[in-house]
C-alpha angles and dihedrals in degrees: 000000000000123000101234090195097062087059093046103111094201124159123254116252131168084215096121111240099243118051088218086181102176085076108033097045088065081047103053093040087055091047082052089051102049092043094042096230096173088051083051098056102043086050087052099066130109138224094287084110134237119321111211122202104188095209117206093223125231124248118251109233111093146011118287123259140196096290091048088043099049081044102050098033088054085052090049085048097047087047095050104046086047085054085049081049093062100253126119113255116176114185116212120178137218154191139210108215108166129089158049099317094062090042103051090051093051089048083050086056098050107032122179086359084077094077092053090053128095109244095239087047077057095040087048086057101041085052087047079048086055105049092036086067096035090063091036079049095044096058097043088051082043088056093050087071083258108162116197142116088303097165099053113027134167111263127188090226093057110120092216080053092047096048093050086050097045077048099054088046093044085057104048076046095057093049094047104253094119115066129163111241129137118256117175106251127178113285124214100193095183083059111037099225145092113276124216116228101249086050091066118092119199122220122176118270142183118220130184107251120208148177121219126180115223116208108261084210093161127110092205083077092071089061084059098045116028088201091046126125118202091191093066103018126114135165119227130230133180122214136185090203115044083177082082094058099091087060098052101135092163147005112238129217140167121259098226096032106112104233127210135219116206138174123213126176090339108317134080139233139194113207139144097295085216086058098040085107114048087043086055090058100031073056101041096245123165099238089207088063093051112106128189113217106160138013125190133148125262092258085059086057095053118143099351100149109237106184126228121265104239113005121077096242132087128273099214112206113230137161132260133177095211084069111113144183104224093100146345125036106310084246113101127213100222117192104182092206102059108050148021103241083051099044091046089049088055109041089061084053097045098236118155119267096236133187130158103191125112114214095281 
């Protein structure tokens, strides 16, 4: 039997046969190191200029994994191949190392010992949690073949990076950009602390829905419909969180929606005329003891004072275009401290941001 092999007319090459590179990576890293290649290639450039890549640093609390790798290998390539183009690209790494993540792992690790701490002796182990996860982070870039500044890159926690921060913010404050005032932000009441949007995860969840009728107590009704009674007149809104309730500062409705006023077993209700119906059966109501006794348009509505339903203050109508008629009343319960839409409606019409809920 012939031995193919031997006819095989392959080059010479001192390449070793198998890549084993689990040993050879560490190896080649350490031969980069020692020659400063990285130093190497940034010198060897040529008078194209300086190429910038402004990196979005990764947060230090925990290893990399697949997404921070692919992210962090297609920058290094990016770098590298502007060097061979003759510009100066200088890499420099960076870390984020403020916020809720790190301080939520090291409260898991102490647990109820948290509340007998100091705040700074927290904040000094949050910034140890930090540093801990940027050098575990730094050798596993190092092993994807990164180069970069490795042993002097930019942190977050850094004071010279804070100061230039609490600079930055000083100056927007002494020409006037900055200015204390309430907005409604994501919550997180197991926390304590604001939430940003992309830190929020949604589960499904079933919530009581409810309608609740507002009293209508304002003369200024009866210039809108001739038949109306303020005495026993209400308008009717529908709400998914009834925990917002004690925060209605307003009732929305839409500028251009036609509004009905009916009466049904001796009150009165002003309500979407297109949803008159499906509110009639969601209540209970007999449809053949609705009657219908005025209609005008939301703009028509504007400013008539409804009063809360429980708390002694007023309910001002305004108008709003995120109302909408695919379900409900057309009358929207608009608490000004709970949401943007809200928050936006009522600023134009100067109502108070309120919220009564303390931070849990």
């Amino acid at each position: 039997m012939s031995d193919y092999k031997k006819t095989l007319n392959l080059p010479k090459t001192a390449f070793p046969m198998k890549a084993n590179l689990a040993q050879r990576e560490p190896q080649q890293l350490k031969q980069w190191e020692e020659t400063k290649a990285c130093e190497a290639m940034i010198e060897n450039c040529t008078d194209k200029g300086a190429f910038v890549l402004h990196d979005g640093p990764p947060y230090a609390n925990g290893h990399i994994h697949m997404g921070t790798a692919l992210n962090k290998i297609l920058k290094d390539i990016v770098v590298k191949s502007r060097n061979m183009q003759g510009y100066r690209a200088h890499y420099v790494p960076g870390w984020d190392c403020h916020g809720l993540p790190i301080e939520h792992k090291v409260e898991q690790e102490l647990k109820e010992k948290k509340k007998t701490l100091p705040a700074h002796v927290v904040r000094k182990m949050c910034r140890d949690y930090a540093g801990k996860w940027i050098d575990i982070q730094r050798k596993e870039f190092k092993r994807l073949g990164v180069l970069g500044n490795w042993d002097d890159p930019y942190k977050s926690m850094n004071p010279a990076y804070e100061a230039a921060t609490a600079h930055e913010l000083a100056k927007f404050v002494d020409k006037g950009g900055v200015v204390r005032a309430k907005k409604p932000i994501y919550w997180c009441c197991s926390c304590q602390t604001a939430l940003a949007e992309a830190e929020v995860e949604y589960a499904d969840h079933k919530s009581p829905s409810i309608y609740v009728r507002f009293p209508l107590a304002d003369d200024k009704l009866k210039t809108v419909f001739e038949k109306a009674d303020p005495s026993r007149a209400y308008v009717i809104i529908w709400t998914t969180t009834p925990w917002t309730l004690p925060s209605n500062m307003a009732v929305a409705l839409h500028p251009e929606f036609e509004y009905s006023l009916v009466e049904y077993e001796g009150s009165q209700y002003v309500l979407a005329t297109e949803l008159v119906e499906s509110v009639a059966k969601a209540c209970g109501w007999d449809m053949d003891g609705v009657k219908t006794v005025g209609i005008a348009t939301g703009k028509q509505l504007e400013r008539i004072k409804a009063r809360h339903p429980f708390y002694d203050r007023e309910s001002l109508l305004i108008l709003g275009g995120h109302v909408t008629l695919d379900a409900g009343t057309g009358c929207v319960h608009t608490a000004p401290g709970h949401g943007r839409e809200d928050y936006e409606v009522c600023l134009q019409y100067g109502i108070d941001i309120y919220s009564p809920l303390n931070d849990r």
